Each structure stands twice: as structure tokens, then as C-alpha cells.
Amino acid sequence: MKIGKRITTLILIATMSFVGVGCSSANGEEKSARVIRVAHGQNEDHPQHKALLEFEKYVEEKTNGELDVQIFPNELLGATSQAVELCQTGAIDLVVASLGNLEAFEDSYTVLNLPYIMDSKEHYHEVMNDEEIMGPIYESTRESGFIGLTWFDAGIRNIYTTKKVINTPDDLKGLKIRVQTSPTNVKMLQALGASATPMSFGEVYTGLQQSVIDGAENNELALVNNKHGEVAKNYSYNMHAMLPDLLIVNARLLDELTPDQSQAIVDGAKLANEFEVEAWEEAAAEAKAKAEEMGVNFYYPDIKPFQEKMKDLHAEYTQDPDMKAIFDKIRAKGDEILARNEKKEHSKESSETGVN
Ligand code: GCU
């Protein structure tokens, strides 16, 4: 973040701290509400913003207005990495951050960030809903000042470019592809032969327009909500990552609030998760249709050659025993789902043919 922008952000936050609306306590006395600041990088049409509005409504109702939730979309309080830093200090209470951004704060997020670690949407969702896998990961950043509360679907990430169509990894040779500020994403694009260019989400449109980069990688919503499809007309479903966003909270907040207020935040986050996951598929399909109207072409390359290139990266990241333990749990779940689906398929066939 530029220094000027950073100062503006800090002034904005400092001013906001004094803006609490009045609410009545049990004995009828007027007292000012505790402001809960939530920052994210999407615009107001995005399912995550809509889910956060549900969170706001729930928390304010449940606490009879003792908590006043204020949502700041569009990276208004700074690019996501800076917003996470402000969440560590408590200047922002909650932030929606991509796993790519969180990787800089804790290694265990790195494993979830590995390309092609998830087999399918079913696998990805089951991992994210698995307390045993995600609980320790959410807690792992407590000492750094924040913890994970819940997750939001951010679809499947694919590569899109302004000029060249990507059908094989070879097509990426020499292209400058924007990635999140994540070492894993940088290594992934390098393994594919591209020149990885880390940059904040808010700078990607201009980067594409001014040919600072030749492409980027993201879900379909970026084409429309962030207008990347105005400039990048070739979107290839190489399916390298199913990467959620996490709603993180300042680690001290839940202890500072009353038990009822903390519970309202935890339950409100769960509600927002359910709302967003439910809304995602339709939003992605709508974005794809709108992108087609904008002239974006969608391609479906064979993903195997892309997967092959990731073997070394998987081997490198599983050398650390802690990361390997998470990796193995995620892969075991993938295999379990595969076996379950095969069994289902088998019993369906048997009931159709009458043969066991
Ligand atoms: C998606 C994701 C964001 C992320 C962005 C990016 O929009 O939902 O959390 O910041 O991609 O590529 O930076």
C-alpha cells in the first residue's frame, strides 16, 4: 500500500472508532454500540458481500444493537494483506482473506494452497467442513493475532490471458501471469514455465489493460465483477486450485466481548458461510454467461499435463512433517470420497441389472 493510502486508511479507521450508534441497555440507559469492522476486497454484487450483510443483520439483531457491524468492501481499508495486518492489531475486527494471502502468516495454510490437492468440489467442501482438519489450522495463527472463523467458497481458479490461448503448459512459456502474494502460487506458475507476477487484487485490471501482465488466474467472477473480462478474452479451465477465502477475526475480540456477543459473531459467521456457499454456484454460472456476452471465450484443456508439472511442488511441500500430516489427511479424504462414490456407483449398477 502506498504511504498516502496507508495514512488515509489509518485516519479512516481512527475516525470510525468514535462512530458508535446509540443502543439501549437492559435498564433503559443509552449507551454507544461497539463497532465491529469487517473488511473485504469484493464489490457489493459479490456473494461474499451479500453473506456479510446477513452476518451484520444477524449479529445486530441478536445483540439488540450492542454490536454495530460495519462492512468495508472493495479493499477500502487496504489491500487484503494489509487488512490482515490491521486485523492482527485489532484496528479491523474481521477480514475476508484468500488462503493465498494467509500463507504469509502461517505455513499450514500453504498446504491447502497446493495446486490440484483437491479432486473435486465435493472433496474441497468436505475438507473445509471437517473440524478435525480445519480446526487446528484456524487456531494456528492465534499467536499472530488472528484466528479463522469460517470459510467462503471462491470457486475454482483457472488461467486467463489477454492474447494467447492456453491449451497446454507450454503455451504459458514466457507469459507474465499475475498471482496473489503467495510463494506457492509463484512456484506453481514458475513450474508451468510462466513468469509469476505477484500483485494485489485491486491492481490486476490496470495491469492487464496496460500489458504489465499478460494474464491472471482466478474464478469466473473476476471477469465480470472486477471487469478483467473486458481485457482478457481467453479463459482456460485448467482447474489448478479450489481455494476458499477465510473469514478471520482478531484473536482477542471474542474474549473481550460478552459470551452472548461472541456467540452471535460465531453463529453469524456460520450463517454467512451457509448463505455464501449456497449462492456461489449460481453467481459463478451468471458471471460466466455475462463474460460470454463481453466476448470472453472459454477453453477446456486436458488438465493432466498441468497436473504433471506439480509433482515436484507436492514433493517439496511434504518434506516438512507438519505439512505432510495435513497433506495426508486431505488426500485420505479424497481417497475416501472416491471409494464411497465407486461403491455408490456399483450398488446403482447392481440394482439396475439385478447382479451383485
Ligand atoms: C478471489 C478471491 C479473493 C482474492 C482474489 C485474488 O477474488 O475471492 O479473496 O483476493 O481472488 O486473486 O487476489
Short mmCIF file of C-alpha atoms and ligand atoms in Angstrom, two decimals:
data_model
loop_
_atom_site.label_atom_id
_atom_site.label_comp_id
_atom_site.label_asym_id
_atom_site.label_seq_id
_atom_site.Cartn_x
_atom_site.Cartn_y
_atom_site.Cartn_z
CA MET A 1 0.00 0.00 0.00
CA LYS A 2 1.35 3.45 -0.87
CA ILE A 3 2.18 5.60 2.19
CA GLY A 4 -0.52 8.19 1.34
CA LYS A 5 -3.16 5.50 1.04
CA ARG A 6 -1.99 3.89 4.28
CA ILE A 7 -2.31 7.19 6.18
CA THR A 8 -5.80 7.74 4.74
CA THR A 9 -6.76 4.22 5.86
CA LEU A 10 -5.47 4.81 9.39
CA ILE A 11 -7.29 8.15 9.64
CA LEU A 12 -10.46 6.47 8.37
CA ILE A 13 -10.15 3.72 10.97
CA ALA A 14 -9.35 6.17 13.77
CA THR A 15 -12.41 8.26 12.87
CA MET A 16 -14.60 5.19 12.67
CA SER A 17 -13.71 4.15 16.21
CA PHE A 18 -15.72 7.03 17.57
CA VAL A 19 -18.76 6.37 15.42
CA GLY A 20 -20.94 4.16 17.56
CA VAL A 21 -24.70 4.35 17.25
CA GLY A 22 -26.75 4.53 20.42
CA CYS A 23 -28.46 1.45 21.81
CA SER A 24 -30.49 0.86 24.97
CA SER A 25 -29.21 -1.38 27.73
CA ALA A 26 -31.47 -3.59 29.88
CA ASN A 27 -32.12 -0.73 32.35
CA GLY A 28 -33.09 1.60 29.51
CA GLU A 29 -29.86 3.65 29.60
CA GLU A 30 -28.50 4.87 26.25
CA LYS A 31 -25.01 3.55 25.59
CA SER A 32 -22.99 3.54 22.46
CA ALA A 33 -22.64 0.36 20.42
CA ARG A 34 -19.33 -1.43 19.94
CA VAL A 35 -18.38 -1.05 16.29
CA ILE A 36 -17.29 -4.29 14.58
CA ARG A 37 -15.34 -3.52 11.39
CA VAL A 38 -15.33 -6.10 8.62
CA ALA A 39 -13.09 -5.61 5.56
CA HIS A 40 -13.07 -7.47 2.26
CA GLY A 41 -11.90 -6.96 -1.30
CA GLN A 42 -15.01 -7.75 -3.35
CA ASN A 43 -17.66 -5.39 -4.67
CA GLU A 44 -21.24 -5.17 -3.43
CA ASP A 45 -22.60 -7.66 -6.02
CA HIS A 46 -20.35 -10.45 -4.81
CA PRO A 47 -21.89 -13.35 -2.81
CA GLN A 48 -19.37 -12.71 -0.03
CA HIS A 49 -20.60 -9.17 0.44
CA LYS A 50 -24.20 -10.36 0.47
CA ALA A 51 -23.30 -13.06 3.01
CA LEU A 52 -21.65 -10.44 5.22
CA LEU A 53 -24.83 -8.36 5.10
CA GLU A 54 -26.62 -11.42 6.52
CA PHE A 55 -23.91 -11.60 9.20
CA GLU A 56 -24.46 -7.93 10.03
CA LYS A 57 -28.22 -8.35 10.31
CA TYR A 58 -27.93 -11.45 12.49
CA VAL A 59 -25.30 -10.07 14.88
CA GLU A 60 -27.03 -6.72 15.35
CA GLU A 61 -30.41 -8.37 15.98
CA LYS A 62 -29.02 -10.99 18.35
CA THR A 63 -27.15 -8.39 20.41
CA ASN A 64 -30.02 -5.88 20.39
CA GLY A 65 -27.75 -3.40 18.67
CA GLU A 66 -24.95 -3.65 21.27
CA LEU A 67 -22.71 -4.55 18.32
CA ASP A 68 -22.76 -2.33 15.25
CA VAL A 69 -21.30 -4.27 12.30
CA GLN A 70 -19.78 -2.06 9.59
CA ILE A 71 -18.70 -3.65 6.32
CA PHE A 72 -15.96 -2.15 4.13
CA PRO A 73 -15.90 -3.75 0.63
CA ASN A 74 -13.58 -3.10 -2.35
CA GLU A 75 -10.32 -3.13 -0.36
CA LEU A 76 -11.45 0.20 1.10
CA LEU A 77 -9.34 -0.39 4.19
CA GLY A 78 -6.31 -1.51 2.17
CA ALA A 79 -5.22 -4.48 0.07
CA THR A 80 -6.04 -7.79 1.75
CA SER A 81 -2.52 -8.45 3.11
CA GLN A 82 -2.54 -5.05 4.83
CA ALA A 83 -6.08 -5.64 6.09
CA VAL A 84 -4.86 -8.90 7.68
CA GLU A 85 -2.09 -6.95 9.41
CA LEU A 86 -4.67 -4.46 10.71
CA CYS A 87 -6.73 -7.41 11.95
CA GLN A 88 -3.68 -8.66 13.88
CA THR A 89 -3.57 -5.38 15.81
CA GLY A 90 -7.35 -5.16 16.20
CA ALA A 91 -7.69 -1.99 14.08
CA ILE A 92 -10.01 -4.11 11.89
CA ASP A 93 -12.04 -6.83 13.65
CA LEU A 94 -12.76 -9.25 10.82
CA VAL A 95 -11.30 -9.70 7.32
CA VAL A 96 -12.10 -11.95 4.40
CA ALA A 97 -8.74 -13.16 3.13
CA SER A 98 -7.74 -15.62 0.49
CA LEU A 99 -5.63 -18.58 1.54
CA GLY A 100 -3.03 -17.11 -0.80
CA ASN A 101 -2.80 -14.07 1.46
CA LEU A 102 -2.79 -16.09 4.67
CA GLU A 103 0.10 -18.26 3.60
CA ALA A 104 2.50 -15.43 4.51
CA PHE A 105 1.29 -15.68 8.12
CA GLU A 106 1.24 -19.44 8.70
CA ASP A 107 2.70 -22.48 6.93
CA SER A 108 -0.29 -24.76 7.44
CA TYR A 109 -2.32 -22.61 5.02
CA THR A 110 0.28 -23.37 2.39
CA VAL A 111 -0.82 -26.99 2.08
CA LEU A 112 -4.41 -26.01 1.27
CA ASN A 113 -2.94 -23.72 -1.35
CA LEU A 114 -1.21 -26.50 -3.26
CA PRO A 115 -2.43 -26.82 -6.85
CA TYR A 116 -4.54 -29.90 -7.59
CA ILE A 117 -4.61 -31.04 -3.98
CA MET A 118 -8.42 -31.29 -4.17
CA ASP A 119 -10.02 -33.83 -6.51
CA SER A 120 -13.43 -32.24 -6.84
CA LYS A 121 -15.80 -29.68 -5.40
CA GLU A 122 -17.20 -32.41 -3.16
CA HIS A 123 -13.70 -33.12 -1.80
CA TYR A 124 -12.92 -29.42 -1.33
CA HIS A 125 -16.18 -28.73 0.54
CA GLU A 126 -15.79 -31.77 2.78
CA VAL A 127 -12.26 -30.73 3.71
CA MET A 128 -13.39 -27.22 4.52
CA ASN A 129 -16.26 -28.52 6.68
CA ASP A 130 -14.02 -31.01 8.51
CA GLU A 131 -13.36 -29.71 12.04
CA GLU A 132 -10.51 -32.13 12.54
CA ILE A 133 -8.61 -30.75 9.56
CA MET A 134 -9.62 -27.10 9.71
CA GLY A 135 -9.89 -26.57 13.50
CA PRO A 136 -6.12 -26.68 14.17
CA ILE A 137 -5.43 -24.61 11.03
CA TYR A 138 -7.90 -21.91 12.15
CA GLU A 139 -6.20 -21.85 15.57
CA SER A 140 -2.63 -21.89 14.23
CA THR A 141 -2.44 -18.09 13.89
CA ARG A 142 -3.71 -17.22 17.39
CA GLU A 143 -0.26 -16.09 18.46
CA SER A 144 0.00 -13.94 15.35
CA GLY A 145 -3.13 -12.11 16.47
CA PHE A 146 -5.99 -13.67 14.49
CA ILE A 147 -7.90 -16.94 14.11
CA GLY A 148 -10.08 -18.40 11.37
CA LEU A 149 -13.84 -18.34 11.93
CA THR A 150 -15.29 -19.87 8.80
CA TRP A 151 -14.79 -20.17 5.04
CA PHE A 152 -16.38 -18.79 1.89
CA ASP A 153 -16.45 -20.58 -1.44
CA ALA A 154 -14.29 -18.87 -4.03
CA GLY A 155 -14.85 -21.44 -6.76
CA ILE A 156 -12.16 -22.88 -8.97
CA ARG A 157 -9.19 -20.86 -10.12
CA ASN A 158 -8.20 -21.02 -13.79
CA ILE A 159 -5.79 -19.12 -16.03
CA TYR A 160 -6.93 -16.33 -18.35
CA THR A 161 -4.92 -14.25 -20.76
CA THR A 162 -5.18 -11.19 -22.97
CA LYS A 163 -3.61 -12.58 -26.14
CA LYS A 164 -2.55 -16.20 -26.25
CA VAL A 165 -4.96 -19.08 -25.67
CA ILE A 166 -3.66 -21.54 -23.06
CA ASN A 167 -4.17 -25.15 -24.06
CA THR A 168 -1.00 -26.72 -22.62
CA PRO A 169 1.60 -25.64 -20.06
CA ASP A 170 3.93 -24.86 -22.99
CA ASP A 171 1.60 -22.06 -24.04
CA LEU A 172 2.46 -20.28 -20.78
CA LYS A 173 6.18 -20.05 -21.52
CA GLY A 174 7.42 -16.51 -21.00
CA LEU A 175 3.97 -15.05 -20.20
CA LYS A 176 3.67 -12.71 -17.22
CA ILE A 177 0.85 -14.06 -15.10
CA ARG A 178 -0.38 -12.23 -12.02
CA VAL A 179 -0.55 -14.29 -8.85
CA GLN A 180 -1.53 -13.45 -5.31
CA THR A 181 1.31 -12.58 -2.96
CA SER A 182 1.79 -16.26 -2.21
CA PRO A 183 5.09 -18.14 -2.59
CA THR A 184 3.17 -21.31 -3.55
CA ASN A 185 1.38 -19.53 -6.36
CA VAL A 186 4.67 -18.08 -7.59
CA LYS A 187 6.24 -21.56 -7.64
CA MET A 188 3.19 -23.02 -9.36
CA LEU A 189 3.34 -20.56 -12.26
CA GLN A 190 7.11 -20.98 -12.50
CA ALA A 191 6.69 -24.75 -12.70
CA LEU A 192 4.34 -24.14 -15.62
CA GLY A 193 7.00 -22.06 -17.36
CA ALA A 194 5.35 -18.66 -16.85
CA SER A 195 6.81 -15.61 -15.22
CA ALA A 196 4.82 -15.20 -11.99
CA THR A 197 4.00 -11.60 -11.11
CA PRO A 198 2.65 -11.10 -7.56
CA MET A 199 0.32 -8.13 -7.24
CA SER A 200 -2.70 -7.13 -5.16
CA PHE A 201 -6.16 -7.96 -6.50
CA GLY A 202 -7.12 -4.31 -6.94
CA GLU A 203 -4.23 -3.69 -9.35
CA VAL A 204 -4.97 -6.56 -11.76
CA TYR A 205 -7.39 -4.75 -14.09
CA THR A 206 -4.96 -1.92 -14.79
CA GLY A 207 -2.11 -4.42 -15.04
CA LEU A 208 -3.95 -6.32 -17.78
CA GLN A 209 -5.04 -3.15 -19.54
CA GLN A 210 -1.55 -1.67 -19.60
CA SER A 211 0.07 -5.01 -20.56
CA VAL A 212 2.13 -5.06 -17.36
CA ILE A 213 0.85 -8.64 -17.18
CA ASP A 214 -0.36 -11.00 -19.93
CA GLY A 215 -2.88 -12.76 -17.77
CA ALA A 216 -4.01 -13.80 -14.33
CA GLU A 217 -5.65 -16.74 -12.59
CA ASN A 218 -8.96 -16.58 -10.79
CA ASN A 219 -12.59 -17.70 -10.72
CA GLU A 220 -15.19 -16.52 -13.26
CA LEU A 221 -16.45 -13.70 -11.03
CA ALA A 222 -13.20 -11.77 -11.52
CA LEU A 223 -14.03 -11.49 -15.24
CA VAL A 224 -17.24 -9.64 -14.52
CA ASN A 225 -17.23 -8.14 -11.00
CA ASN A 226 -13.69 -6.87 -11.47
CA LYS A 227 -14.06 -6.38 -15.24
CA HIS A 228 -10.96 -8.46 -16.11
CA GLY A 229 -13.01 -9.97 -18.98
CA GLU A 230 -13.03 -6.55 -20.69
CA VAL A 231 -9.34 -7.06 -21.38
CA ALA A 232 -8.63 -10.79 -21.02
CA LYS A 233 -10.73 -12.72 -23.52
CA ASN A 234 -9.26 -16.24 -23.17
CA TYR A 235 -10.27 -18.23 -20.10
CA SER A 236 -8.89 -21.80 -19.87
CA TYR A 237 -10.33 -24.29 -17.40
CA ASN A 238 -7.04 -25.83 -16.27
CA MET A 239 -8.62 -26.10 -12.77
CA HIS A 240 -5.43 -25.67 -10.77
CA ALA A 241 -6.94 -24.58 -7.47
CA MET A 242 -10.10 -24.81 -5.42
CA LEU A 243 -9.19 -22.12 -2.98
CA PRO A 244 -11.59 -20.78 -0.37
CA ASP A 245 -11.49 -17.40 1.31
CA LEU A 246 -11.49 -17.37 5.10
CA LEU A 247 -13.30 -15.05 7.44
CA ILE A 248 -10.70 -14.30 10.09
CA VAL A 249 -11.19 -12.46 13.37
CA ASN A 250 -8.83 -10.61 15.70
CA ALA A 251 -7.80 -13.20 18.29
CA ARG A 252 -8.70 -11.07 21.31
CA LEU A 253 -12.10 -9.90 20.12
CA LEU A 254 -14.12 -12.97 21.09
CA ASP A 255 -12.68 -12.87 24.64
CA GLU A 256 -13.25 -9.15 25.04
CA LEU A 257 -16.94 -9.33 24.14
CA THR A 258 -19.61 -10.77 26.44
CA PRO A 259 -20.30 -14.52 25.92
CA ASP A 260 -23.60 -13.69 24.17
CA GLN A 261 -21.94 -11.20 21.85
CA SER A 262 -19.14 -13.65 20.98
CA GLN A 263 -21.67 -16.37 20.32
CA ALA A 264 -23.57 -14.04 18.00
CA ILE A 265 -20.35 -13.46 16.00
CA VAL A 266 -19.60 -17.20 15.80
CA ASP A 267 -23.18 -18.12 14.83
CA GLY A 268 -23.43 -15.19 12.41
CA ALA A 269 -20.24 -16.39 10.69
CA LYS A 270 -21.71 -19.88 10.31
CA LEU A 271 -24.86 -18.41 8.83
CA ALA A 272 -22.82 -16.30 6.40
CA ASN A 273 -20.87 -19.42 5.35
CA GLU A 274 -24.08 -21.33 4.58
CA PHE A 275 -25.56 -18.37 2.68
CA GLU A 276 -22.42 -17.81 0.60
CA VAL A 277 -21.74 -21.45 -0.28
CA GLU A 278 -25.37 -21.80 -1.38
CA ALA A 279 -25.16 -18.64 -3.52
CA TRP A 280 -21.79 -19.39 -5.13
CA GLU A 281 -22.72 -21.82 -7.94
CA GLU A 282 -25.39 -19.53 -9.35
CA ALA A 283 -23.13 -16.48 -9.10
CA ALA A 284 -20.34 -18.30 -10.97
CA ALA A 285 -22.74 -19.50 -13.70
CA GLU A 286 -24.17 -15.99 -14.07
CA ALA A 287 -20.68 -14.49 -14.27
CA LYS A 288 -19.72 -17.00 -16.96
CA ALA A 289 -22.79 -16.11 -19.04
CA LYS A 290 -22.11 -12.37 -18.65
CA ALA A 291 -18.42 -12.87 -19.54
CA GLU A 292 -19.50 -14.66 -22.72
CA GLU A 293 -21.59 -11.59 -23.60
CA MET A 294 -18.46 -9.49 -23.02
CA GLY A 295 -16.69 -11.63 -25.64
CA VAL A 296 -14.70 -13.92 -23.35
CA ASN A 297 -14.05 -17.38 -24.85
CA PHE A 298 -13.88 -20.40 -22.56
CA TYR A 299 -11.49 -23.27 -23.27
CA TYR A 300 -11.31 -26.77 -21.73
CA PRO A 301 -7.73 -28.07 -21.98
CA ASP A 302 -6.63 -31.52 -20.85
CA ILE A 303 -5.62 -30.87 -17.24
CA LYS A 304 -3.24 -33.84 -16.90
CA PRO A 305 -0.16 -32.09 -18.36
CA PHE A 306 -0.74 -29.22 -15.89
CA GLN A 307 -1.09 -31.67 -13.00
CA GLU A 308 2.09 -33.49 -14.01
CA LYS A 309 4.09 -30.29 -13.63
CA MET A 310 3.06 -30.00 -9.97
CA LYS A 311 4.60 -33.25 -8.76
CA ASP A 312 7.86 -31.62 -7.59
CA LEU A 313 5.95 -28.92 -5.76
CA HIS A 314 3.88 -31.53 -3.89
CA ALA A 315 7.08 -33.43 -3.04
CA GLU A 316 8.81 -30.26 -1.82
CA TYR A 317 5.93 -29.20 0.42
CA THR A 318 5.51 -32.58 2.06
CA GLN A 319 9.08 -32.73 3.34
CA ASP A 320 8.01 -30.83 6.45
CA PRO A 321 6.30 -33.37 8.79
CA ASP A 322 3.60 -30.91 9.94
CA MET A 323 2.68 -30.01 6.39
CA LYS A 324 2.80 -33.67 5.38
CA ALA A 325 0.35 -34.55 8.16
CA ILE A 326 -2.21 -32.05 6.78
CA PHE A 327 -1.48 -33.12 3.21
CA ASP A 328 -2.07 -36.79 4.11
CA LYS A 329 -5.37 -36.01 5.84
CA ILE A 330 -6.62 -34.08 2.81
CA ARG A 331 -5.52 -36.82 0.43
CA ALA A 332 -7.03 -39.55 2.65
CA LYS A 333 -10.35 -37.73 2.47
CA GLY A 334 -10.05 -37.55 -1.31
CA ASP A 335 -9.48 -41.31 -1.50
CA GLU A 336 -12.33 -41.98 0.93
CA ILE A 337 -14.72 -39.96 -1.27
CA LEU A 338 -13.53 -41.77 -4.38
CA ALA A 339 -14.14 -45.18 -2.76
CA ARG A 340 -17.55 -44.03 -1.47
CA ASN A 341 -18.61 -42.82 -4.92
CA GLU A 342 -17.39 -46.01 -6.59
CA LYS A 343 -19.39 -48.05 -4.09
CA LYS A 344 -22.49 -45.96 -4.76
CA GLU A 345 -22.00 -46.34 -8.50
CA HIS A 346 -21.58 -50.10 -8.06
CA SER A 347 -24.73 -50.51 -5.99
CA LYS A 348 -26.65 -48.37 -8.51
CA GLU A 349 -25.48 -50.63 -11.34
CA SER A 350 -26.32 -53.77 -9.33
CA SER A 351 -29.84 -52.57 -8.59
CA GLU A 352 -30.34 -51.74 -12.27
CA THR A 353 -29.02 -55.10 -13.53
CA GLY A 354 -30.07 -57.20 -10.55
CA VAL A 355 -26.47 -58.56 -10.34
CA ASN A 356 -24.33 -58.06 -7.20
C1 GCU B 1 -10.62 -14.05 -5.46
C2 GCU B 1 -10.71 -14.33 -4.00
C3 GCU B 1 -10.07 -13.19 -3.20
C4 GCU B 1 -8.66 -12.94 -3.68
C5 GCU B 1 -8.65 -12.69 -5.15
C6 GCU B 1 -7.22 -12.51 -5.66
O1 GCU B 1 -11.43 -12.97 -5.78
O2 GCU B 1 -12.04 -14.50 -3.63
O3 GCU B 1 -10.03 -13.47 -1.85
O4 GCU B 1 -8.09 -11.86 -3.01
O5 GCU B 1 -9.27 -13.75 -5.82
O6 GCU B 1 -6.87 -13.16 -6.62
O7 GCU B 1 -6.47 -11.76 -5.05
#
